[in-house]
Every structure is written in structure tokens, then in C-alpha cells.
Coordinates of N, CA, C and O in Angstrom, one line a residue:
X1125 N 91.7 80.9 82.1 CA 91.7 82.2 81.6 C 91.2 83.2 82.7 O 91.6 84.3 82.7
X1126 N 90.3 82.8 83.6 CA 89.8 83.6 84.6 C 91.0 84.1 85.6 O 90.9 85.2 86.2
X1127 N 92.0 83.3 85.7 CA 93.2 83.7 86.5 C 93.8 84.9 86.0 O 94.3 85.8 86.7
X1128 N 93.9 85.0 84.7 CA 94.5 86.2 84.1 C 93.7 87.4 84.4 O 94.3 88.5 84.8
X1129 N 92.4 87.4 84.3 CA 91.6 88.5 84.7 C 91.7 88.9 86.2 O 91.7 90.0 86.5
X1130 N 91.7 87.8 87.0 CA 91.9 88.1 88.4 C 93.2 88.8 88.7 O 93.3 89.7 89.5
X1131 N 94.3 88.4 88.0 CA 95.6 89.0 88.2 C 95.5 90.5 87.7 O 96.1 91.4 88.4
X1132 N 94.9 90.7 86.6 CA 94.7 92.1 86.1 C 93.9 92.9 87.1 O 94.3 94.1 87.3
X1133 N 92.8 92.4 87.6 CA 92.0 93.1 88.6 C 92.8 93.5 89.8 O 92.7 94.6 90.3
X1134 N 93.7 92.6 90.2 CA 94.5 92.9 91.4 C 95.5 94.0 91.1 O 95.7 94.9 91.9
X1135 N 96.1 94.0 89.9 CA 97.0 95.1 89.5 C 96.3 96.4 89.4 O 96.8 97.4 89.9
X1136 N 95.1 96.4 88.9 CA 94.3 97.7 88.8 C 94.0 98.2 90.2 O 94.1 99.4 90.5
X1137 N 93.6 97.3 91.1 CA 93.3 97.7 92.4 C 94.5 98.3 93.1 O 94.4 99.3 93.9
X1138 N 95.7 97.6 92.9 CA 96.9 98.2 93.5 C 97.2 99.5 93.0 O 97.7 100.4 93.7
X1139 N 97.0 99.7 91.7 CA 97.3 101.0 91.0 C 96.4 102.1 91.6 O 96.8 103.3 91.6
X1140 N 95.2 101.7 92.0 CA 94.3 102.7 92.6 C 94.5 102.9 94.1 O 93.7 103.5 94.8
X1141 N 95.6 102.3 94.6 CA 95.9 102.5 96.0 C 95.2 101.4 96.9 O 95.3 101.5 98.1
X1142 N 94.6 100.4 96.4 CA 93.9 99.4 97.2 C 94.7 98.1 97.1 O 94.1 97.1 96.7
X1143 N 95.9 98.1 97.5 CA 96.7 96.9 97.6 C 96.1 95.8 98.5 O 95.2 96.1 99.2
X1144 N 96.7 94.7 98.5 CA 96.2 93.6 99.4 C 96.8 93.6 100.8 O 96.4 92.7 101.6
X1145 N 97.6 94.5 101.1 CA 98.2 94.6 102.5 C 97.9 96.0 103.0 O 98.0 97.0 102.3
X1146 N 97.6 96.1 104.3 CA 97.4 97.5 104.9 C 98.8 98.1 105.0 O 99.8 97.5 104.8
X1147 N 98.8 99.4 105.5 CA 100.0 100.1 105.7 C 100.8 99.4 106.9 O 100.1 98.7 107.7
X1148 N 102.1 99.6 107.0 CA 102.8 98.9 108.0 C 102.4 99.1 109.5 O 102.4 98.2 110.3
X1149 N 101.9 100.3 109.8 CA 101.4 100.6 111.1 C 100.2 99.7 111.4 O 100.1 99.1 112.5
X1150 N 99.3 99.5 110.5 CA 98.1 98.6 110.7 C 98.6 97.2 110.7 O 98.0 96.4 111.5
X1151 N 99.5 96.8 110.0 CA 100.0 95.4 110.0 C 100.4 95.0 111.4 O 100.1 94.0 112.0
X1152 N 101.3 95.9 112.0 CA 101.8 95.7 113.4 C 100.6 95.7 114.4 O 100.6 94.9 115.3
X1153 N 99.7 96.7 114.2 CA 98.6 96.8 115.2 C 97.8 95.6 115.2 O 97.4 95.1 116.3
X1154 N 97.5 95.0 114.0 CA 96.6 93.8 114.0 C 97.3 92.6 114.6 O 96.7 91.9 115.3
X1155 N 98.6 92.5 114.3 CA 99.4 91.4 115.0 C 99.4 91.5 116.5 O 99.1 90.5 117.2
X1156 N 99.7 92.7 117.0 CA 99.7 92.9 118.4 C 98.3 92.8 119.0 O 98.2 92.3 120.2
X1157 N 97.3 93.2 118.3 CA 95.9 93.1 118.9 C 95.6 91.6 119.1 O 94.8 91.3 120.0
X1158 N 96.1 90.8 118.2 CA 95.9 89.3 118.4 C 96.8 88.7 119.4 O 96.7 87.5 119.7
X1159 N 97.7 89.5 119.9 CA 98.7 89.0 120.9 C 99.6 87.9 120.3 O 100.0 86.9 120.9
X1160 N 100.0 88.1 119.0 CA 100.9 87.2 118.3 C 102.3 87.8 118.3 O 102.4 89.1 118.1
X1161 N 103.3 87.0 118.5 CA 104.6 87.5 118.3 C 105.1 87.5 116.9 O 104.5 86.7 116.1
X1162 N 106.1 88.2 116.5 CA 106.6 88.1 115.2 C 107.1 86.7 114.9 O 107.0 86.2 113.8
X1163 N 107.7 86.0 115.9 CA 108.1 84.7 115.7 C 107.0 83.7 115.4 O 107.2 82.9 114.5
X1164 N 105.9 83.9 116.0 CA 104.7 83.0 115.8 C 104.2 83.2 114.3 O 104.0 82.2 113.6
X1165 N 104.1 84.4 113.9 CA 103.6 84.6 112.5 C 104.6 84.2 111.5 O 104.3 83.5 110.5
X1166 N 105.9 84.5 111.8 CA 106.9 84.0 110.9 C 106.9 82.5 110.7 O 107.1 82.0 109.6
X1167 N 106.8 81.8 111.8 CA 106.8 80.3 111.8 C 105.6 79.9 111.0 O 105.7 78.9 110.1
X1168 N 104.4 80.5 111.2 CA 103.2 80.1 110.4 C 103.4 80.3 108.9 O 102.9 79.5 108.1
X1169 N 104.1 81.4 108.5 CA 104.3 81.7 107.1 C 105.6 81.1 106.6 O 105.9 81.3 105.4
X1170 N 106.3 80.3 107.4 CA 107.5 79.6 107.0 C 108.6 80.5 106.5 O 109.2 80.3 105.5
X1171 N 108.8 81.6 107.3 CA 109.9 82.5 107.0 C 110.7 82.8 108.3 O 110.2 82.5 109.3
X1172 N 111.8 83.4 108.1 CA 112.6 83.8 109.3 C 111.9 85.0 109.9 O 111.3 85.8 109.2
X1173 N 112.1 85.2 111.2 CA 111.5 86.4 111.9 C 112.0 87.7 111.3 O 111.3 88.6 111.2
X1174 N 113.3 87.7 110.9 CA 113.9 88.9 110.3 C 113.2 89.3 109.0 O 112.9 90.4 108.8
X1175 N 112.8 88.3 108.2 CA 112.1 88.5 107.0 C 110.7 89.0 107.3 O 110.3 90.0 106.7
X1176 N 110.1 88.4 108.2 CA 108.7 88.9 108.6 C 108.8 90.3 109.1 O 107.9 91.1 108.8
X1177 N 109.8 90.6 109.9 CA 109.9 92.0 110.5 C 110.0 93.0 109.4 O 109.4 94.1 109.5
X1178 N 110.7 92.7 108.3 CA 110.8 93.6 107.2 C 109.4 93.8 106.4 O 109.1 94.9 106.0
X1179 N 108.7 92.7 106.3 CA 107.4 92.7 105.7 C 106.5 93.7 106.6 O 105.8 94.5 106.0
X1180 N 106.5 93.4 107.9 CA 105.6 94.2 108.7 C 106.0 95.7 108.7 O 105.1 96.5 108.8
X1181 N 107.3 96.0 108.6 CA 107.7 97.4 108.6 C 107.6 98.0 107.2 O 107.7 99.2 107.1
X1182 N 107.3 97.2 106.2 CA 107.1 97.7 104.9 C 108.4 98.0 104.1 O 108.4 98.6 103.1
X1183 N 109.5 97.5 104.7 CA 110.8 97.7 104.0 C 111.1 96.6 103.0 O 112.0 96.8 102.2
X1184 N 110.3 95.6 103.0 CA 110.4 94.5 102.0 C 109.0 94.0 101.8 O 108.1 94.2 102.7
X1185 N 108.7 93.4 100.6 CA 107.4 92.9 100.3 C 107.4 91.4 100.1 O 108.3 90.9 99.4
X1186 N 106.5 90.7 100.7 CA 106.4 89.3 100.5 C 105.9 89.0 99.1 O 105.2 89.8 98.4
X1187 N 106.4 87.9 98.5 CA 106.0 87.4 97.2 C 105.1 86.2 97.3 O 105.1 85.5 98.4
X1188 N 104.3 86.0 96.3 CA 103.4 84.8 96.2 C 104.2 83.5 96.4 O 105.3 83.5 96.0
X1189 N 103.6 82.6 97.1 CA 102.3 82.5 97.7 C 102.2 83.0 99.1 O 101.1 83.2 99.7
X1190 N 103.4 83.4 99.7 CA 103.4 83.8 101.1 C 102.7 85.2 101.2 O 102.1 85.4 102.3
X1191 N 102.7 86.0 100.2 CA 102.0 87.3 100.3 C 100.5 87.1 100.5 O 99.9 87.7 101.3
X1192 N 100.0 86.1 99.7 CA 98.6 85.8 99.8 C 98.2 85.3 101.2 O 97.2 85.7 101.8
X1193 N 99.1 84.4 101.7 CA 98.8 83.9 103.1 C 98.9 85.0 104.1 O 98.0 85.1 105.0
X1194 N 99.8 85.9 104.0 CA 100.0 87.0 104.9 C 98.8 88.0 104.8 O 98.2 88.4 105.8
X1195 N 98.4 88.3 103.6 CA 97.2 89.1 103.4 C 96.0 88.5 104.0 O 95.2 89.2 104.6
X1196 N 95.8 87.2 103.8 CA 94.6 86.5 104.3 C 94.6 86.5 105.8 O 93.6 86.7 106.5
X1197 N 95.8 86.3 106.4 CA 95.9 86.4 107.9 C 95.5 87.8 108.4 O 94.7 87.9 109.3
X1198 N 96.0 88.8 107.8 CA 95.7 90.2 108.2 C 94.2 90.5 108.0 O 93.6 91.1 108.9
X1199 N 93.6 90.0 107.0 CA 92.1 90.2 106.8 C 91.4 89.5 107.9 O 90.4 90.0 108.4
X1200 N 91.8 88.3 108.3 CA 91.1 87.6 109.3 C 91.3 88.3 110.7 O 90.3 88.4 111.4
X1201 N 92.5 88.9 110.9 CA 92.7 89.7 112.1 C 91.8 90.9 112.1 O 91.3 91.4 113.1
X1202 N 91.7 91.5 110.9 CA 90.9 92.7 110.8 C 89.4 92.4 111.1 O 88.7 93.2 111.7
X1203 N 89.0 91.2 110.7 CA 87.6 90.8 111.0 C 87.3 90.7 112.5 O 86.3 91.0 113.0
X1204 N 88.4 90.3 113.2 CA 88.2 90.1 114.6 C 88.4 91.4 115.4 O 87.7 91.8 116.3
X1205 N 89.5 92.2 115.0 CA 89.9 93.4 115.7 C 89.5 94.7 115.1 O 89.9 95.8 115.6
X1206 N 88.9 94.7 113.9 CA 88.5 95.9 113.2 C 89.8 96.5 112.5 O 90.9 96.0 112.7
X1207 N 89.5 97.5 111.8 CA 90.6 98.2 111.1 C 90.7 99.7 111.5 O 89.7 100.2 112.0
X1208 N 91.8 100.2 111.3 CA 92.1 101.6 111.5 C 92.7 102.2 110.2 O 93.6 101.6 109.7
X1209 N 92.1 103.2 109.8 CA 92.6 103.8 108.5 C 91.9 103.2 107.3 O 90.9 102.5 107.5
X1210 N 92.4 103.5 106.1 CA 91.8 103.0 104.9 C 91.7 101.4 104.9 O 92.6 100.8 105.4
X1211 N 90.6 100.9 104.5 CA 90.4 99.4 104.5 C 90.2 98.9 103.1 O 89.7 97.8 103.0
X1212 N 90.6 99.6 102.1 CA 90.4 99.1 100.7 C 91.2 97.8 100.4 O 90.8 97.0 99.6
X1213 N 92.2 97.6 101.2 CA 93.0 96.4 101.0 C 92.3 95.1 101.4 O 92.6 94.0 100.9
X1214 N 91.3 95.2 102.2 CA 90.5 94.1 102.7 C 89.9 93.2 101.6 O 89.9 92.0 101.7
X1215 N 89.3 93.8 100.7 CA 88.7 93.1 99.6 C 89.6 92.1 98.9 O 89.4 91.0 98.7
X1216 N 90.8 92.7 98.5 CA 91.8 91.8 97.9 C 92.4 90.8 98.8 O 92.6 89.6 98.5
X1217 N 92.6 91.2 100.1 CA 93.2 90.3 101.0 C 92.3 89.1 101.3 O 92.7 88.0 101.5
X1218 N 91.0 89.3 101.4 CA 90.0 88.2 101.6 C 90.0 87.3 100.4 O 89.7 86.1 100.6
X1219 N 90.3 87.7 99.3 CA 90.4 86.8 98.1 C 91.7 86.1 98.0 O 91.9 85.3 97.0
X1220 N 92.6 86.4 98.8 CA 94.0 85.8 98.7 C 94.1 84.3 98.9 O 95.0 83.7 98.4
X1221 N 93.2 83.8 99.6 CA 93.2 82.3 99.9 C 92.7 81.6 98.6 O 91.6 81.8 98.2
X1222 N 93.6 80.7 98.1 CA 93.2 79.9 96.9 C 92.0 79.1 97.2 O 91.8 78.6 98.3
X1223 N 91.1 78.9 96.2 CA 90.0 78.1 96.3 C 90.4 76.6 96.4 O 91.3 76.2 95.5
X1224 N 89.9 75.8 97.3 CA 90.3 74.4 97.4 C 89.7 73.7 96.2 O 88.5 73.7 96.0
X1225 N 90.5 73.1 95.4 CA 90.1 72.4 94.2 C 89.6 71.0 94.6 O 89.1 70.2 93.7
X1226 N 89.8 70.5 95.8 CA 89.4 69.2 96.2 C 90.4 68.1 95.8 O 90.1 66.9 96.0
X1227 N 91.5 68.5 95.3 CA 92.5 67.5 95.0 C 93.6 67.5 96.0 O 93.9 68.5 96.7
X1228 N 94.2 66.4 96.2 CA 95.3 66.2 97.2 C 96.5 67.0 96.7 O 96.9 66.9 95.5
X1229 N 97.1 67.8 97.5 CA 98.2 68.7 97.1 C 99.4 67.8 96.7 O 100.3 68.3 96.0
X1230 N 99.5 66.6 97.2 CA 100.6 65.8 96.8 C 100.4 64.9 95.6 O 101.2 64.2 95.1
X1231 N 99.2 65.0 95.1 CA 98.8 64.3 93.9 C 99.7 64.6 92.7 O 100.0 65.7 92.4
X1232 N 100.2 63.6 92.1 CA 101.0 63.7 90.9 C 102.5 64.0 91.2 O 103.3 64.3 90.3
X1233 N 102.9 63.8 92.5 CA 104.3 64.0 92.8 C 104.9 62.7 93.1 O 104.3 61.8 93.4

């Protein structure tokens, strides 16, 4: 049941302008500050570079679970390189990483 409330909290935060991703300019700045190429980040997120380029430019939006992984990466980069502009997205982005339940991901398959 707590997942439902977490999802509702995320929607409310997004409605208040505090989405889990920074604006496109900040996304690019953070990636470049870390000296990562689009290809490197796309490979880590298991998407094509063209798809990632659209996410970074804000012309397309990633969907779960890759959105959470991307948000968490950006939050980590912001911790290292700081933020420019509004940083309300950081709170949600830091929560994007699922809590490890201690079970093997392949269990039951």
C-alpha cells in the first residue's frame, strides 16, 4: 500500500513543478561536467544513443524503470558537480533507486 502513496506523492510533486528530472540544459550540463558521452550514458541505461539524446533534450521522456535510473544518475552527478537553477527535482531523483529487498533478481524465474 505504501507504493500507492509514494506514487501519489510523486505526482503531486510533479504537479507543483518539482519533477524527478532537471530541465534539459541542466541534464546536459551534468553529463558534460562528468565528462560522459551520450553513448556511455545510453549504454549504461540500455537504450540507443538517439533515444538518450531525446531524453537529454527534453523532446521525449523516459519511462519507468529507466526514468528512475536516469533520475538517480543525475542526482548523483548533481551531488558531485552541484546544480544550477531550481533543484526541487533532486529530492524525487534521490528516491528513484529502488530499495534492495535482499532477494535475488532472478529468483522465481
